[in-house]
Amino acid sequence: MTDEPRPLRADARRNRERVLAAAQEAFAAEGISVPLDDIARRAGVGAGTVYRHFPTKEALFTAAIIDRVERAAAYARALGTADDAGSAFFEFLAFLGSENGVKRELADAVGSERLAALGPTADLSTAIGILLVRAQKAGAIRPDLEVDDLMLILKAGFAATRDADDRRRRLTFSVILDGLRRVEP
């Protein structure tokens, strides 16, 4: 007898994915204070379905963050072998700034000790580190940055633009990206 959970039925898996997507939208818009009933309504499922998959709001919040971070890490890994390392690095950071930078939960996740213990932020940090080193070797990024420095800069950018409009968010991340570029002496 194994302790592994049974795989979800197809309909249960779809419901779980819908709940996660709805939770990500709700947490991004309203933060963790959004009621679980609102998330269920957004997902088009009953509250019982939400509670079956996620017994607490904290469990749902953590799952939403982990899902978002895992997707970002997968995207970074996919770019990790691109021919133009500098363009790949900036493409990924632009993705974070536009797609995830507005998400409250990603700002909370980057550098989170609680999530680091679960592993997904380490995967993201590793994938970003590969992009960073490749871009530095290609001469596109300033050589004095380490991945921990970059993660701190990203976290600050996410926090600073949490409630900003699109124009200010784009401007902020444009300035951040410009500051990462290698400047010839």
Tab-separated table of N, CA, C and O in Angstrom, residues 79-156:
chain	number	residue	atom	x	y	z
A	79	LEU	N	13.667	29.449	-21.899
A	79	LEU	CA	14.517	30.491	-22.495
A	79	LEU	C	15.999	30.257	-22.221
A	79	LEU	O	16.855	30.913	-22.820
A	80	GLY	N	16.323	29.336	-21.331
A	80	GLY	CA	17.690	29.112	-20.895
A	80	GLY	C	18.639	28.588	-21.955
A	80	GLY	O	19.849	28.594	-21.747
A	81	THR	N	18.113	28.170	-23.091
A	81	THR	CA	18.980	27.681	-24.167
A	81	THR	C	18.853	28.526	-25.436
A	81	THR	O	19.327	28.121	-26.487
A	82	ALA	N	18.228	29.678	-25.311
A	82	ALA	CA	18.038	30.552	-26.475
A	82	ALA	C	19.386	30.984	-27.036
A	82	ALA	O	20.367	31.134	-26.301
A	83	ASP	N	19.430	31.183	-28.344
A	83	ASP	CA	20.666	31.604	-29.002
A	83	ASP	C	21.143	32.969	-28.509
A	83	ASP	O	22.323	33.170	-28.273
A	84	ASP	N	20.228	33.913	-28.365
A	84	ASP	CA	20.586	35.255	-27.915
A	84	ASP	C	20.291	35.350	-26.413
A	84	ASP	O	19.170	35.632	-25.989
A	85	ALA	N	21.324	35.105	-25.610
A	85	ALA	CA	21.161	35.043	-24.157
A	85	ALA	C	20.677	36.370	-23.571
A	85	ALA	O	19.863	36.385	-22.643
A	86	GLY	N	21.161	37.491	-24.098
A	86	GLY	CA	20.732	38.795	-23.595
A	86	GLY	C	19.260	39.041	-23.856
A	86	GLY	O	18.522	39.470	-22.972
A	87	SER	N	18.825	38.760	-25.080
A	87	SER	CA	17.404	38.934	-25.414
A	87	SER	C	16.525	38.013	-24.589
A	87	SER	O	15.435	38.408	-24.141
A	88	ALA	N	16.978	36.781	-24.360
A	88	ALA	CA	16.206	35.828	-23.561
A	88	ALA	C	16.051	36.338	-22.132
A	88	ALA	O	14.959	36.267	-21.550
A	89	PHE	N	17.126	36.866	-21.562
A	89	PHE	CA	17.087	37.413	-20.208
A	89	PHE	C	16.068	38.550	-20.117
A	89	PHE	O	15.203	38.560	-19.238
A	90	PHE	N	16.165	39.499	-21.048
A	90	PHE	CA	15.250	40.636	-21.009
A	90	PHE	C	13.818	40.233	-21.340
A	90	PHE	O	12.869	40.807	-20.806
A	91	GLU	N	13.648	39.249	-22.204
A	91	GLU	CA	12.302	38.746	-22.498
A	91	GLU	C	11.665	38.174	-21.229
A	91	GLU	O	10.502	38.434	-20.939
A	92	PHE	N	12.442	37.415	-20.474
A	92	PHE	CA	11.894	36.829	-19.247
A	92	PHE	C	11.552	37.908	-18.227
A	92	PHE	O	10.492	37.874	-17.613
A	93	LEU	N	12.433	38.886	-18.055
A	93	LEU	CA	12.146	39.944	-17.088
A	93	LEU	C	10.951	40.794	-17.534
A	93	LEU	O	10.155	41.232	-16.697
A	94	ALA	N	10.811	41.008	-18.828
A	94	ALA	CA	9.637	41.732	-19.323
A	94	ALA	C	8.374	40.922	-19.048
A	94	ALA	O	7.332	41.482	-18.664
A	95	PHE	N	8.464	39.604	-19.206
A	95	PHE	CA	7.344	38.718	-18.875
A	95	PHE	C	6.973	38.862	-17.400
A	95	PHE	O	5.807	39.015	-17.062
A	96	LEU	N	7.961	38.828	-16.534
A	96	LEU	CA	7.684	38.982	-15.106
A	96	LEU	C	7.048	40.337	-14.815
A	96	LEU	O	6.106	40.439	-14.036
A	97	GLY	N	7.579	41.375	-15.441
A	97	GLY	CA	7.064	42.719	-15.191
A	97	GLY	C	5.648	42.926	-15.678
A	97	GLY	O	4.852	43.588	-15.029
A	98	SER	N	5.311	42.319	-16.808
A	98	SER	CA	3.962	42.521	-17.347
A	98	SER	C	2.975	41.478	-16.857
A	98	SER	O	1.879	41.795	-16.443
A	99	GLU	N	3.365	40.235	-16.889
A	99	GLU	CA	2.451	39.152	-16.524
A	99	GLU	C	2.337	38.975	-15.024
A	99	GLU	O	1.262	38.891	-14.484
A	100	ASN	N	3.470	38.907	-14.363
A	100	ASN	CA	3.455	38.582	-12.947
A	100	ASN	C	3.723	39.767	-12.037
A	100	ASN	O	3.436	39.699	-10.863
A	101	GLY	N	4.290	40.823	-12.577
A	101	GLY	CA	4.616	41.958	-11.745
A	101	GLY	C	3.404	42.587	-11.102
A	101	GLY	O	3.495	43.163	-10.033
A	102	VAL	N	2.250	42.449	-11.728
A	102	VAL	CA	1.038	43.025	-11.169
A	102	VAL	C	0.404	42.109	-10.146
A	102	VAL	O	-0.524	42.488	-9.462
A	103	LYS	N	0.900	40.915	-10.045
A	103	LYS	CA	0.286	39.944	-9.158
A	103	LYS	C	0.835	40.111	-7.744
A	103	LYS	O	2.012	39.981	-7.501
A	104	ARG	N	-0.049	40.371	-6.828
A	104	ARG	CA	0.369	40.556	-5.438
A	104	ARG	C	1.093	39.335	-4.905
A	104	ARG	O	2.055	39.443	-4.170
A	105	GLU	N	0.617	38.163	-5.291
A	105	GLU	CA	1.205	36.958	-4.718
A	105	GLU	C	2.632	36.723	-5.179
A	105	GLU	O	3.440	36.173	-4.445
A	106	LEU	N	3.006	37.159	-6.376
A	106	LEU	CA	4.384	36.937	-6.806
A	106	LEU	C	5.328	37.835	-6.028
A	106	LEU	O	6.424	37.423	-5.667
A	107	ALA	N	4.900	39.044	-5.740
A	107	ALA	CA	5.736	39.925	-4.913
A	107	ALA	C	5.966	39.294	-3.551
A	107	ALA	O	7.049	39.378	-2.984
A	108	ASP	N	4.942	38.631	-3.034
A	108	ASP	CA	5.078	37.952	-1.751
A	108	ASP	C	5.955	36.714	-1.872
A	108	ASP	O	6.635	36.328	-0.931
A	109	ALA	N	5.944	36.069	-3.036
A	109	ALA	CA	6.650	34.801	-3.206
A	109	ALA	C	8.140	34.976	-3.407
A	109	ALA	O	8.931	34.185	-2.894
A	110	VAL	N	8.547	35.981	-4.156
A	110	VAL	CA	9.966	36.145	-4.455
A	110	VAL	C	10.702	36.414	-3.143
A	110	VAL	O	10.443	37.370	-2.454
A	111	GLY	N	11.584	35.522	-2.810
A	111	GLY	CA	12.353	35.665	-1.584
A	111	GLY	C	11.630	35.193	-0.337
A	111	GLY	O	12.143	35.332	0.753
A	112	SER	N	10.456	34.601	-0.472
A	112	SER	CA	9.698	34.152	0.685
A	112	SER	C	10.356	32.925	1.313
A	112	SER	O	10.562	31.921	0.652
A	113	GLU	N	10.683	33.022	2.594
A	113	GLU	CA	11.286	31.884	3.286
A	113	GLU	C	10.301	30.720	3.368
A	113	GLU	O	10.684	29.566	3.264
A	114	ARG	N	9.026	31.028	3.573
A	114	ARG	CA	8.009	29.980	3.676
A	114	ARG	C	7.936	29.186	2.380
A	114	ARG	O	7.926	27.961	2.385
A	115	LEU	N	7.920	29.875	1.237
A	115	LEU	CA	7.863	29.171	-0.037
A	115	LEU	C	9.188	28.538	-0.393
A	115	LEU	O	9.225	27.484	-1.011
A	116	ALA	N	10.282	29.167	-0.011
A	116	ALA	CA	11.590	28.582	-0.307
A	116	ALA	C	11.697	27.205	0.315
A	116	ALA	O	12.308	26.304	-0.264
A	117	ALA	N	11.078	27.025	1.466
A	117	ALA	CA	11.104	25.717	2.119
A	117	ALA	C	10.338	24.678	1.295
A	117	ALA	O	10.629	23.489	1.374
A	118	LEU	N	9.366	25.134	0.495
A	118	LEU	CA	8.594	24.213	-0.334
A	118	LEU	C	9.265	23.930	-1.672
A	118	LEU	O	8.870	23.018	-2.377
A	119	GLY	N	10.257	24.736	-2.063
A	119	GLY	CA	11.022	24.441	-3.259
A	119	GLY	C	10.786	25.268	-4.503
A	119	GLY	O	11.707	25.458	-5.273
A	120	PRO	N	9.582	25.787	-4.784
A	120	PRO	CA	9.381	26.432	-6.087
A	120	PRO	C	10.187	27.695	-6.301
A	120	PRO	O	10.616	27.962	-7.414
A	121	THR	N	10.428	28.482	-5.258
A	121	THR	CA	11.206	29.697	-5.485
A	121	THR	C	12.663	29.358	-5.743
A	121	THR	O	13.353	30.086	-6.445
A	122	ALA	N	13.147	28.250	-5.193
A	122	ALA	CA	14.514	27.817	-5.490
A	122	ALA	C	14.624	27.450	-6.962
A	122	ALA	O	15.617	27.777	-7.621
A	123	ASP	N	13.608	26.778	-7.504
A	123	ASP	CA	13.604	26.441	-8.926
A	123	ASP	C	13.596	27.707	-9.779
A	123	ASP	O	14.307	27.793	-10.775
A	124	LEU	N	12.788	28.684	-9.389
A	124	LEU	CA	12.723	29.939	-10.130
A	124	LEU	C	14.060	30.663	-10.040
A	124	LEU	O	14.589	31.144	-11.046
A	125	SER	N	14.619	30.730	-8.857
A	125	SER	CA	15.902	31.396	-8.674
A	125	SER	C	16.999	30.727	-9.497
A	125	SER	O	17.814	31.405	-10.136
A	126	THR	N	17.011	29.403	-9.534
A	126	THR	CA	17.993	28.674	-10.329
A	126	THR	C	17.829	28.975	-11.814
A	126	THR	O	18.807	29.251	-12.519
A	127	ALA	N	16.589	28.947	-12.300
A	127	ALA	CA	16.328	29.209	-13.718
A	127	ALA	C	16.702	30.639	-14.090
A	127	ALA	O	17.296	30.879	-15.150
A	128	ILE	N	16.391	31.590	-13.224
A	128	ILE	CA	16.756	32.985	-13.475
A	128	ILE	C	18.276	33.134	-13.414
A	128	ILE	O	18.870	33.870	-14.205
A	129	GLY	N	18.902	32.422	-12.493
A	129	GLY	CA	20.359	32.467	-12.387
A	129	GLY	C	21.040	32.010	-13.666
A	129	GLY	O	22.041	32.603	-14.092
A	130	ILE	N	20.509	30.985	-14.296
A	130	ILE	CA	21.067	30.508	-15.565
A	130	ILE	C	20.924	31.584	-16.635
A	130	ILE	O	21.869	31.869	-17.378
A	131	LEU	N	19.740	32.203	-16.705
A	131	LEU	CA	19.546	33.289	-17.671
A	131	LEU	C	20.517	34.439	-17.403
A	131	LEU	O	21.095	35.006	-18.333
A	132	LEU	N	20.683	34.783	-16.131
A	132	LEU	CA	21.565	35.889	-15.754
A	132	LEU	C	23.010	35.607	-16.159
A	132	LEU	O	23.653	36.444	-16.810
A	133	VAL	N	23.530	34.453	-15.798
A	133	VAL	CA	24.924	34.119	-16.108
A	133	VAL	C	25.159	34.081	-17.615
A	133	VAL	O	26.162	34.608	-18.119
A	134	ARG	N	24.232	33.493	-18.351
A	134	ARG	CA	24.376	33.448	-19.810
A	134	ARG	C	24.380	34.861	-20.399
A	134	ARG	O	25.169	35.177	-21.289
A	135	ALA	N	23.482	35.725	-19.896
A	135	ALA	CA	23.410	37.101	-20.401
A	135	ALA	C	24.668	37.882	-20.021
A	135	ALA	O	25.153	38.707	-20.807
A	136	GLN	N	25.220	37.623	-18.846
A	136	GLN	CA	26.472	38.277	-18.459
A	136	GLN	C	27.627	37.823	-19.356
A	136	GLN	O	28.430	38.637	-19.788
A	137	LYS	N	27.694	36.527	-19.627
A	137	LYS	CA	28.758	36.017	-20.503
A	137	LYS	C	28.636	36.584	-21.915
A	137	LYS	O	29.636	36.759	-22.600
A	138	ALA	N	27.398	36.876	-22.328
A	138	ALA	CA	27.174	37.460	-23.657
A	138	ALA	C	27.444	38.963	-23.666
A	138	ALA	O	27.392	39.599	-24.720
A	139	GLY	N	27.709	39.545	-22.488
A	139	GLY	CA	28.012	40.968	-22.401
A	139	GLY	C	26.788	41.870	-22.382
A	139	GLY	O	26.909	43.079	-22.540
A	140	ALA	N	25.608	41.308	-22.147
A	140	ALA	CA	24.376	42.099	-22.163
A	140	ALA	C	24.004	42.661	-20.792
A	140	ALA	O	23.272	43.640	-20.701
A	141	ILE	N	24.523	42.043	-19.737
A	141	ILE	CA	24.144	42.407	-18.370
A	141	ILE	C	25.394	42.774	-17.585
A	141	ILE	O	26.443	42.152	-17.743
A	142	ARG	N	25.258	43.728	-16.706
A	142	ARG	CA	26.385	44.148	-15.879
A	142	ARG	C	26.934	42.941	-15.107
A	142	ARG	O	26.176	42.123	-14.587
A	143	PRO	N	28.243	42.824	-15.020
A	143	PRO	CA	28.856	41.623	-14.447
A	143	PRO	C	28.832	41.553	-12.925
A	143	PRO	O	29.091	40.497	-12.362
A	144	ASP	N	28.502	42.641	-12.246
A	144	ASP	CA	28.566	42.644	-10.789
A	144	ASP	C	27.299	42.134	-10.108
A	144	ASP	O	27.240	42.053	-8.888
A	145	LEU	N	26.297	41.760	-10.882
A	145	LEU	CA	25.043	41.247	-10.309
A	145	LEU	C	25.143	39.762	-10.022
A	145	LEU	O	25.668	38.996	-10.822
A	146	GLU	N	24.597	39.359	-8.895
A	146	GLU	CA	24.401	37.950	-8.579
A	146	GLU	C	22.903	37.706	-8.556
A	146	GLU	O	22.110	38.639	-8.486
A	147	VAL	N	22.513	36.441	-8.601
A	147	VAL	CA	21.090	36.121	-8.669
A	147	VAL	C	20.335	36.642	-7.447
A	147	VAL	O	19.207	37.118	-7.573
A	148	ASP	N	20.945	36.609	-6.263
A	148	ASP	CA	20.270	37.137	-5.071
A	148	ASP	C	20.024	38.641	-5.190
A	148	ASP	O	18.999	39.144	-4.742
A	149	ASP	N	20.985	39.355	-5.811
A	149	ASP	CA	20.801	40.793	-6.041
A	149	ASP	C	19.616	41.024	-6.976
A	149	ASP	O	18.769	41.883	-6.734
A	150	LEU	N	19.579	40.237	-8.042
A	150	LEU	CA	18.508	40.376	-9.024
A	150	LEU	C	17.146	40.066	-8.397
A	150	LEU	O	16.177	40.793	-8.626
A	151	MET	N	17.073	39.016	-7.593
A	151	MET	CA	15.800	38.658	-6.954
A	151	MET	C	15.334	39.775	-6.020
A	151	MET	O	14.146	40.088	-5.960
A	152	LEU	N	16.262	40.404	-5.311
A	152	LEU	CA	15.914	41.517	-4.433
A	152	LEU	C	15.394	42.704	-5.249
A	152	LEU	O	14.398	43.334	-4.887
A	153	ILE	N	16.052	42.995	-6.365
A	153	ILE	CA	15.619	44.085	-7.248
A	153	ILE	C	14.219	43.795	-7.789
A	153	ILE	O	13.348	44.681	-7.807
A	154	LEU	N	13.979	42.558	-8.218
A	154	LEU	CA	12.656	42.198	-8.740
A	154	LEU	C	11.587	42.313	-7.661
A	154	LEU	O	10.498	42.834	-7.905
A	155	LYS	N	11.892	41.829	-6.467
A	155	LYS	CA	10.932	41.912	-5.371
A	155	LYS	C	10.584	43.371	-5.080
A	155	LYS	O	9.414	43.709	-4.889
A	156	ALA	N	11.591	44.227	-5.079
A	156	ALA	CA	11.343	45.647	-4.839
A	156	ALA	C	10.482	46.243	-5.953
A	156	ALA	O	9.564	47.030	-5.690
